Amino acid sequence: MKKELLSSFQEVFGGSEAELFFAPGRVNLIGEHTDYNGGHVFPCALTIGTYGAARKNGEKVLRFYSLNFKELGVISVSLEGLTYDKKDDWANYPKGVIKTLQERGFVIDEGMDLLYFGNIPNASGLSSSASVEVLTGFIAKELFGLDISLVDIALVSQYAENNFIGVNCGIMDQFAIAMGKKDHAIFLDTSDLAYEYAPIKLENAKIVIACSNKKRGLGDSKYNERRQECEDALAALQTKLDIKSLGELTEEEFEKNKALIGDPVRTQRAKHAVYENQRTVKAVKALEAGNISLFGELMNASHVSLRDDYEVTGIELDTLVEASWAQKGVIGARMTGAGFGGCTVSIVENADVDNFIENVGKIYEDKIGYKADFYVVEVGDGPVRL
Ligand code: GLA
């Protein structure tokens, strides 16, 4: 990989004195649409992700090139006065991170030549964009000797996504990527960023991701709308309850007070946020106690709630998950990420993985008319210099 990156870098920018970096993608095991509701999430970093080759260029220009979007060529922008520009396409993500670092007083006084290559399927829901963001923050830290922690790189990346790209995402993706740890998932409380690493002890099972190949971007999804519905429900509950987020409520407290919301759709959305948060806490306990089958049941319940109450699944994800539930050796399966397309995550016993892929793949193609892609993934570390 190193050789290929350097030779591509040389072809595109000339000279081969680039430094090499990697940041992972992520998959969320449980705790969906809870991160902007002050709840818990349980994601892990993957060994697939985004590679970067980078060097300072002695000019006041940033040059971006992606081996995934060769047709867009080199995208060049001035280091000063960075603004969102539709024609810069994917390069708006790294631009936003560099702009945010500058705004926070980190000195980036020279341009860079940056080449990216991702082996995460684009728009799959495995956070290819957060991976690019965190990678860019990490490259800037390393090349300019910035005194910034990995948690702050995650926060800068989320800020850039919220304010530069305009997607009001929570902190989960950027945090999972920046703080990833091999063979561990991260149990993160998004209300205060307290976190614990939990070993992924799946015994004789593997994590299998099925990508629906229904493309989506958060920008054109109903993501911001869901977030607004939760905020409206919270505001209604706050007329009586002294809470800062939906994540503070137990199921019982929610049931006792839900009439305050006064609107059936917002009540459903808030119900998901509250129950999913509690499910996540229970799931992590189950995993720690070695009770994988309970963990799997909670994953299944998470999908049902995302399908029926939060309404972010759609025919593609439902077909994949329902086909997965019907297979031998499946411990749990659910959609993962924002929804509206993207991927599912399943835990499948080793001996059944091949049949799982074949059977679910066939059911999906027969019903949807195009193929799904399957990945048996490994849990990896956060960003590294290669
Ligand atoms: C996207 C967002 C995350 C999170 C998930 C849903 O991945 O970037 O912040 O809200 O959707 O759990």
Short mmCIF file of C-alpha atoms and ligand atoms in Angstrom, two decimals:
data_model
loop_
_atom_site.label_atom_id
_atom_site.label_comp_id
_atom_site.label_asym_id
_atom_site.label_seq_id
_atom_site.Cartn_x
_atom_site.Cartn_y
_atom_site.Cartn_z
CA MET A 1 0.00 0.00 0.00
CA LYS A 2 2.78 2.41 0.96
CA LYS A 3 4.51 1.98 -2.38
CA GLU A 4 1.31 2.52 -4.36
CA LEU A 5 0.44 5.65 -2.41
CA LEU A 6 3.88 7.14 -2.90
CA SER A 7 3.96 6.39 -6.59
CA SER A 8 0.47 7.89 -7.07
CA PHE A 9 1.59 10.92 -5.06
CA GLN A 10 4.60 11.33 -7.29
CA GLU A 11 2.49 11.03 -10.43
CA VAL A 12 -0.01 13.63 -9.25
CA PHE A 13 2.16 16.15 -7.45
CA GLY A 14 5.74 15.31 -8.50
CA GLY A 15 8.42 14.38 -5.94
CA SER A 16 7.95 11.47 -3.58
CA GLU A 17 8.94 12.94 -0.22
CA ALA A 18 5.41 12.54 1.22
CA GLU A 19 4.53 11.17 4.64
CA LEU A 20 1.89 8.48 4.97
CA PHE A 21 -1.06 8.30 7.33
CA PHE A 22 -4.20 6.26 7.94
CA ALA A 23 -7.51 6.85 9.74
CA PRO A 24 -10.17 4.14 10.10
CA GLY A 25 -13.85 3.97 9.25
CA ARG A 26 -16.29 2.94 11.94
CA VAL A 27 -19.27 0.73 12.52
CA ASN A 28 -21.75 1.34 15.29
CA LEU A 29 -22.83 -1.85 17.06
CA ILE A 30 -25.75 -0.28 18.94
CA GLY A 31 -26.91 3.17 20.07
CA GLU A 32 -28.27 4.78 16.91
CA HIS A 33 -29.50 8.37 16.70
CA THR A 34 -28.71 8.76 20.38
CA ASP A 35 -25.54 10.84 20.05
CA TYR A 36 -27.35 14.15 19.50
CA ASN A 37 -29.78 13.25 22.27
CA GLY A 38 -27.21 13.06 25.05
CA GLY A 39 -27.31 9.26 25.03
CA HIS A 40 -24.83 6.40 24.75
CA VAL A 41 -23.30 4.87 21.63
CA PHE A 42 -21.18 1.77 21.13
CA PRO A 43 -19.13 2.04 17.93
CA CYS A 44 -15.78 0.60 16.96
CA ALA A 45 -13.10 1.61 14.48
CA LEU A 46 -12.40 -0.70 11.54
CA THR A 47 -9.23 -1.78 9.82
CA ILE A 48 -10.61 -0.33 6.58
CA GLY A 49 -10.44 3.44 6.29
CA THR A 50 -8.69 6.29 4.51
CA TYR A 51 -5.02 6.51 3.61
CA GLY A 52 -3.31 9.87 3.14
CA ALA A 53 -0.01 10.93 1.60
CA ALA A 54 0.91 14.48 2.50
CA ARG A 55 3.63 17.11 2.49
CA LYS A 56 3.94 20.81 3.11
CA ASN A 57 4.35 22.62 -0.22
CA GLY A 58 5.97 25.93 0.72
CA GLU A 59 3.08 27.86 -0.89
CA LYS A 60 -0.20 29.28 0.40
CA VAL A 61 -2.21 26.70 -1.50
CA LEU A 62 -3.91 23.46 -0.49
CA ARG A 63 -4.01 20.82 -3.20
CA PHE A 64 -6.30 17.81 -2.79
CA TYR A 65 -6.47 14.67 -4.90
CA SER A 66 -8.46 11.51 -4.27
CA LEU A 67 -7.78 8.18 -5.91
CA ASN A 68 -11.49 7.50 -5.35
CA PHE A 69 -12.54 10.54 -7.40
CA LYS A 70 -9.82 10.70 -10.05
CA GLU A 71 -12.22 12.33 -12.48
CA LEU A 72 -12.26 15.46 -10.31
CA GLY A 73 -8.51 15.91 -10.73
CA VAL A 74 -6.47 18.07 -8.37
CA ILE A 75 -8.64 20.47 -6.38
CA SER A 76 -6.61 23.59 -5.49
CA VAL A 77 -7.72 26.25 -3.04
CA SER A 78 -6.07 29.14 -1.25
CA LEU A 79 -5.00 28.40 2.31
CA GLU A 80 -6.51 31.69 3.39
CA GLY A 81 -10.24 32.47 3.51
CA LEU A 82 -11.39 28.87 3.06
CA THR A 83 -15.12 28.68 2.29
CA TYR A 84 -17.51 25.92 1.28
CA ASP A 85 -17.68 25.63 -2.49
CA LYS A 86 -19.94 23.06 -4.13
CA LYS A 87 -17.52 22.54 -6.99
CA ASP A 88 -14.80 21.41 -4.58
CA ASP A 89 -16.98 18.38 -3.88
CA TRP A 90 -15.41 15.92 -1.37
CA ALA A 91 -12.52 18.34 -0.68
CA ASN A 92 -14.93 20.49 1.33
CA TYR A 93 -14.50 17.97 4.18
CA PRO A 94 -10.74 18.46 4.61
CA LYS A 95 -11.11 22.18 3.84
CA GLY A 96 -13.61 22.51 6.69
CA VAL A 97 -11.25 20.80 9.13
CA ILE A 98 -8.30 23.02 8.19
CA LYS A 99 -10.46 26.14 8.39
CA THR A 100 -11.73 25.12 11.86
CA LEU A 101 -8.19 24.46 13.09
CA GLN A 102 -7.16 27.92 11.84
CA GLU A 103 -10.15 29.55 13.55
CA ARG A 104 -9.14 27.90 16.84
CA GLY A 105 -5.70 29.46 16.63
CA PHE A 106 -3.69 26.47 15.40
CA VAL A 107 -0.98 27.79 13.12
CA ILE A 108 -1.09 26.26 9.65
CA ASP A 109 1.04 28.81 7.82
CA GLU A 110 1.90 26.82 4.73
CA GLY A 111 -0.06 24.91 2.13
CA MET A 112 -0.05 21.12 1.68
CA ASP A 113 -0.29 18.63 -1.14
CA LEU A 114 -2.64 15.88 -0.01
CA LEU A 115 -3.53 12.62 -1.69
CA TYR A 116 -6.34 10.44 -0.26
CA PHE A 117 -7.36 6.87 -0.89
CA GLY A 118 -10.26 5.24 0.93
CA ASN A 119 -11.17 1.57 0.97
CA ILE A 120 -14.45 2.25 2.78
CA PRO A 121 -17.32 2.08 0.29
CA ASN A 122 -18.46 5.69 -0.30
CA ALA A 123 -21.78 6.76 1.22
CA SER A 124 -22.08 3.35 2.86
CA GLY A 125 -22.73 4.59 6.37
CA LEU A 126 -19.29 3.48 7.57
CA SER A 127 -18.25 7.12 7.92
CA SER A 128 -15.99 7.66 4.98
CA SER A 129 -16.41 11.42 5.43
CA ALA A 130 -15.62 11.44 9.16
CA SER A 131 -12.60 9.28 8.32
CA VAL A 132 -11.38 11.90 5.83
CA GLU A 133 -11.99 14.66 8.40
CA VAL A 134 -10.14 12.98 11.25
CA LEU A 135 -7.32 11.95 8.91
CA THR A 136 -6.92 15.57 7.81
CA GLY A 137 -6.84 16.83 11.40
CA PHE A 138 -4.28 14.17 12.26
CA ILE A 139 -2.09 15.03 9.25
CA ALA A 140 -2.16 18.73 10.22
CA LYS A 141 -1.23 17.81 13.80
CA GLU A 142 1.71 15.73 12.63
CA LEU A 143 3.04 18.00 9.88
CA PHE A 144 2.69 21.25 11.82
CA GLY A 145 3.40 19.86 15.30
CA LEU A 146 0.00 21.06 16.56
CA ASP A 147 -0.64 20.60 20.26
CA ILE A 148 -4.07 19.02 19.90
CA SER A 149 -5.49 15.84 21.43
CA LEU A 150 -7.29 13.14 19.47
CA VAL A 151 -10.55 14.00 21.25
CA ASP A 152 -10.15 17.61 20.13
CA ILE A 153 -9.44 16.46 16.57
CA ALA A 154 -12.78 14.63 16.78
CA LEU A 155 -14.54 17.76 18.06
CA VAL A 156 -12.94 19.96 15.39
CA SER A 157 -14.04 17.47 12.72
CA GLN A 158 -17.61 17.39 14.03
CA TYR A 159 -17.66 21.20 14.17
CA ALA A 160 -16.50 21.34 10.56
CA GLU A 161 -19.20 18.90 9.49
CA ASN A 162 -21.89 20.89 11.36
CA ASN A 163 -20.81 24.37 10.33
CA PHE A 164 -18.87 24.01 7.07
CA ILE A 165 -20.77 21.13 5.45
CA GLY A 166 -24.10 21.85 7.17
CA VAL A 167 -24.91 18.41 8.55
CA ASN A 168 -25.84 18.54 12.23
CA CYS A 169 -24.27 15.18 13.05
CA GLY A 170 -23.44 14.15 16.60
CA ILE A 171 -19.96 13.26 17.87
CA MET A 172 -20.11 9.48 17.46
CA ASP A 173 -18.36 8.98 14.13
CA GLN A 174 -15.48 11.36 14.61
CA PHE A 175 -14.93 10.16 18.19
CA ALA A 176 -14.99 6.47 17.23
CA ILE A 177 -12.47 7.10 14.47
CA ALA A 178 -10.11 9.32 16.46
CA MET A 179 -10.19 7.11 19.59
CA GLY A 180 -10.45 3.65 18.00
CA LYS A 181 -8.71 0.73 19.69
CA LYS A 182 -7.96 -2.66 18.17
CA ASP A 183 -10.43 -5.37 19.25
CA HIS A 184 -12.41 -2.93 21.40
CA ALA A 185 -15.62 -0.97 20.98
CA ILE A 186 -16.06 2.41 22.65
CA PHE A 187 -18.87 2.87 25.14
CA LEU A 188 -19.30 6.61 24.92
CA ASP A 189 -21.64 8.82 26.90
CA THR A 190 -22.26 11.67 24.48
CA SER A 191 -23.58 13.94 27.26
CA ASP A 192 -20.09 14.45 28.70
CA LEU A 193 -17.77 12.41 26.44
CA ALA A 194 -16.91 9.98 29.24
CA TYR A 195 -15.90 6.72 27.60
CA GLU A 196 -14.73 3.19 28.29
CA TYR A 197 -13.22 0.60 26.01
CA ALA A 198 -15.02 -2.74 26.00
CA PRO A 199 -13.30 -5.79 24.51
CA ILE A 200 -15.23 -7.26 21.60
CA LYS A 201 -15.48 -10.81 22.83
CA LEU A 202 -17.53 -12.44 20.13
CA GLU A 203 -16.20 -15.94 20.77
CA ASN A 204 -16.89 -17.89 17.60
CA ALA A 205 -18.55 -15.09 15.67
CA LYS A 206 -17.63 -12.31 13.27
CA ILE A 207 -18.92 -8.86 12.45
CA VAL A 208 -20.39 -8.88 8.94
CA ILE A 209 -21.38 -5.67 7.23
CA ALA A 210 -23.82 -5.68 4.34
CA CYS A 211 -23.81 -2.59 2.19
CA SER A 212 -27.18 -1.93 0.53
CA ASN A 213 -25.58 0.09 -2.28
CA LYS A 214 -28.41 2.54 -1.95
CA LYS A 215 -26.44 5.73 -2.07
CA ARG A 216 -27.16 8.57 0.23
CA GLY A 217 -25.42 11.51 1.81
CA LEU A 218 -26.43 12.89 5.18
CA GLY A 219 -26.93 16.28 3.52
CA ASP A 220 -29.76 15.00 1.38
CA SER A 221 -31.25 12.68 3.96
CA LYS A 222 -33.83 13.41 6.61
CA TYR A 223 -31.11 13.45 9.23
CA ASN A 224 -31.50 17.09 10.22
CA GLU A 225 -35.29 16.67 10.28
CA ARG A 226 -35.06 13.80 12.80
CA ARG A 227 -32.77 15.85 14.95
CA GLN A 228 -35.25 18.72 14.93
CA GLU A 229 -38.13 16.40 15.86
CA CYS A 230 -36.15 15.21 18.90
CA GLU A 231 -35.35 18.79 19.91
CA ASP A 232 -39.03 19.71 19.69
CA ALA A 233 -40.00 16.71 21.83
CA LEU A 234 -37.34 17.62 24.38
CA ALA A 235 -38.58 21.22 24.56
CA ALA A 236 -42.12 19.95 25.27
CA LEU A 237 -40.87 17.62 28.04
CA GLN A 238 -38.80 20.43 29.54
CA THR A 239 -41.99 22.38 30.28
CA LYS A 240 -42.32 20.03 33.24
CA LEU A 241 -39.10 18.03 33.60
CA ASP A 242 -35.73 19.41 34.59
CA ILE A 243 -33.68 17.59 31.93
CA LYS A 244 -31.04 18.66 29.44
CA SER A 245 -31.47 15.81 26.98
CA LEU A 246 -33.67 12.82 26.15
CA GLY A 247 -30.75 10.61 27.19
CA GLU A 248 -31.42 11.48 30.84
CA LEU A 249 -34.77 9.68 30.86
CA THR A 250 -35.47 6.08 31.80
CA GLU A 251 -38.19 4.23 29.92
CA GLU A 252 -40.55 4.64 32.90
CA GLU A 253 -39.98 8.38 33.18
CA PHE A 254 -40.62 8.72 29.46
CA GLU A 255 -43.86 6.72 29.59
CA LYS A 256 -45.10 8.78 32.54
CA ASN A 257 -44.45 12.09 30.83
CA LYS A 258 -44.79 11.46 27.10
CA ALA A 259 -48.25 13.04 26.92
CA LEU A 260 -46.52 16.40 27.26
CA ILE A 261 -45.12 16.01 23.73
CA GLY A 262 -48.61 16.18 22.30
CA ASP A 263 -47.75 15.02 18.80
CA PRO A 264 -47.67 11.36 17.76
CA VAL A 265 -44.69 11.56 15.40
CA ARG A 266 -42.46 13.45 17.82
CA THR A 267 -43.51 11.07 20.59
CA GLN A 268 -42.35 8.13 18.48
CA ARG A 269 -39.01 9.81 17.72
CA ALA A 270 -38.37 10.62 21.37
CA LYS A 271 -39.38 7.11 22.40
CA HIS A 272 -36.72 5.68 20.13
CA ALA A 273 -34.07 8.02 21.55
CA VAL A 274 -34.92 7.10 25.15
CA TYR A 275 -35.31 3.33 24.65
CA GLU A 276 -32.31 3.04 22.34
CA ASN A 277 -30.11 4.73 24.91
CA GLN A 278 -31.26 2.31 27.62
CA ARG A 279 -30.82 -0.62 25.22
CA THR A 280 -27.24 0.45 24.59
CA VAL A 281 -26.42 0.49 28.29
CA LYS A 282 -27.99 -2.98 28.66
CA ALA A 283 -26.19 -4.30 25.59
CA VAL A 284 -22.76 -3.27 26.85
CA LYS A 285 -23.48 -4.92 30.20
CA ALA A 286 -24.56 -8.08 28.38
CA LEU A 287 -21.38 -8.14 26.32
CA GLU A 288 -19.24 -7.60 29.41
CA ALA A 289 -21.04 -10.50 31.08
CA GLY A 290 -20.34 -12.69 28.06
CA ASN A 291 -24.04 -12.86 27.16
CA ILE A 292 -23.73 -12.46 23.40
CA SER A 293 -27.18 -13.77 22.66
CA LEU A 294 -28.75 -10.99 24.75
CA PHE A 295 -26.49 -8.50 22.97
CA GLY A 296 -27.87 -9.84 19.68
CA GLU A 297 -31.49 -9.57 20.82
CA LEU A 298 -30.92 -5.94 21.76
CA MET A 299 -29.41 -5.30 18.32
CA ASN A 300 -32.56 -6.75 16.75
CA ALA A 301 -34.79 -4.60 18.96
CA SER A 302 -32.73 -1.57 17.95
CA HIS A 303 -33.53 -2.23 14.30
CA VAL A 304 -37.25 -2.62 14.99
CA SER A 305 -37.28 0.72 16.80
CA LEU A 306 -35.34 2.43 14.00
CA ARG A 307 -37.80 0.94 11.51
CA ASP A 308 -41.09 1.56 13.29
CA ASP A 309 -40.56 4.53 15.61
CA TYR A 310 -37.66 6.46 14.11
CA GLU A 311 -38.50 5.53 10.50
CA VAL A 312 -35.01 5.71 9.07
CA THR A 313 -34.64 2.27 7.52
CA GLY A 314 -36.43 1.82 4.17
CA ILE A 315 -37.01 -1.25 2.02
CA GLU A 316 -33.31 -1.89 1.30
CA LEU A 317 -32.14 -2.00 4.93
CA ASP A 318 -35.26 -3.82 6.09
CA THR A 319 -34.81 -6.48 3.42
CA LEU A 320 -31.18 -7.01 4.43
CA VAL A 321 -31.94 -7.18 8.14
CA GLU A 322 -35.03 -9.35 7.86
CA ALA A 323 -33.13 -11.75 5.57
CA SER A 324 -30.27 -11.77 8.09
CA TRP A 325 -32.55 -12.62 11.01
CA ALA A 326 -33.76 -15.68 9.10
CA GLN A 327 -30.27 -17.15 8.64
CA LYS A 328 -28.62 -19.83 10.71
CA GLY A 329 -25.88 -18.64 13.05
CA VAL A 330 -27.05 -15.02 13.23
CA ILE A 331 -26.75 -13.65 16.75
CA GLY A 332 -28.10 -10.18 15.91
CA ALA A 333 -28.57 -7.84 12.96
CA ARG A 334 -29.54 -4.21 12.52
CA MET A 335 -29.03 -1.20 10.34
CA THR A 336 -26.04 0.91 11.35
CA GLY A 337 -25.25 4.60 10.93
CA ALA A 338 -27.73 7.25 9.94
CA GLY A 339 -30.00 4.93 7.92
CA PHE A 340 -31.93 5.80 4.73
CA GLY A 341 -29.58 3.45 2.87
CA GLY A 342 -26.05 2.56 3.82
CA CYS A 343 -25.21 -0.63 5.72
CA THR A 344 -26.37 -3.26 8.15
CA VAL A 345 -24.22 -4.89 10.81
CA SER A 346 -24.71 -8.52 11.81
CA ILE A 347 -22.94 -10.81 14.23
CA VAL A 348 -22.66 -14.20 12.60
CA GLU A 349 -21.12 -17.44 13.83
CA ASN A 350 -17.89 -18.25 12.00
CA ALA A 351 -19.15 -21.47 10.48
CA ASP A 352 -22.21 -19.78 8.98
CA VAL A 353 -20.64 -16.66 7.48
CA ASP A 354 -20.33 -17.99 3.91
CA ASN A 355 -23.92 -19.22 3.80
CA PHE A 356 -25.10 -15.99 5.37
CA ILE A 357 -23.47 -13.92 2.63
CA GLU A 358 -24.78 -16.15 -0.11
CA ASN A 359 -28.35 -16.36 1.15
CA VAL A 360 -28.82 -12.75 2.23
CA GLY A 361 -27.16 -11.61 -0.99
CA LYS A 362 -29.60 -13.64 -3.08
CA ILE A 363 -32.73 -12.57 -1.20
CA TYR A 364 -31.63 -8.93 -1.50
CA GLU A 365 -30.86 -9.04 -5.19
CA ASP A 366 -34.11 -10.89 -5.99
CA LYS A 367 -36.19 -8.33 -4.13
CA ILE A 368 -34.31 -5.06 -4.73
CA GLY A 369 -32.92 -5.69 -8.20
CA TYR A 370 -29.25 -4.98 -7.53
CA LYS A 371 -26.53 -6.50 -5.42
CA ALA A 372 -25.47 -5.85 -1.85
CA ASP A 373 -21.78 -6.03 -0.91
CA PHE A 374 -20.56 -7.90 2.14
CA TYR A 375 -17.52 -7.25 4.32
CA VAL A 376 -16.27 -9.38 7.18
CA VAL A 377 -14.56 -6.67 9.21
CA GLU A 378 -11.96 -6.44 11.94
CA VAL A 379 -11.86 -3.90 14.73
CA GLY A 380 -8.82 -1.66 14.46
CA ASP A 381 -6.98 1.33 15.94
CA GLY A 382 -7.46 5.08 15.51
CA PRO A 383 -5.31 7.27 13.25
CA VAL A 384 -1.65 6.40 12.71
CA ARG A 385 1.39 7.55 10.82
CA LEU A 386 2.47 4.68 8.58
C1 GLA B 1 -24.54 9.56 11.50
C2 GLA B 1 -24.03 10.73 12.33
C3 GLA B 1 -23.79 10.32 13.77
C4 GLA B 1 -24.99 9.60 14.36
C5 GLA B 1 -25.50 8.51 13.41
C6 GLA B 1 -26.79 7.91 13.88
O1 GLA B 1 -23.56 8.58 11.39
O2 GLA B 1 -22.84 11.25 11.78
O3 GLA B 1 -23.43 11.45 14.54
O4 GLA B 1 -26.01 10.51 14.69
O5 GLA B 1 -25.71 9.01 12.09
O6 GLA B 1 -26.60 7.20 15.05
#
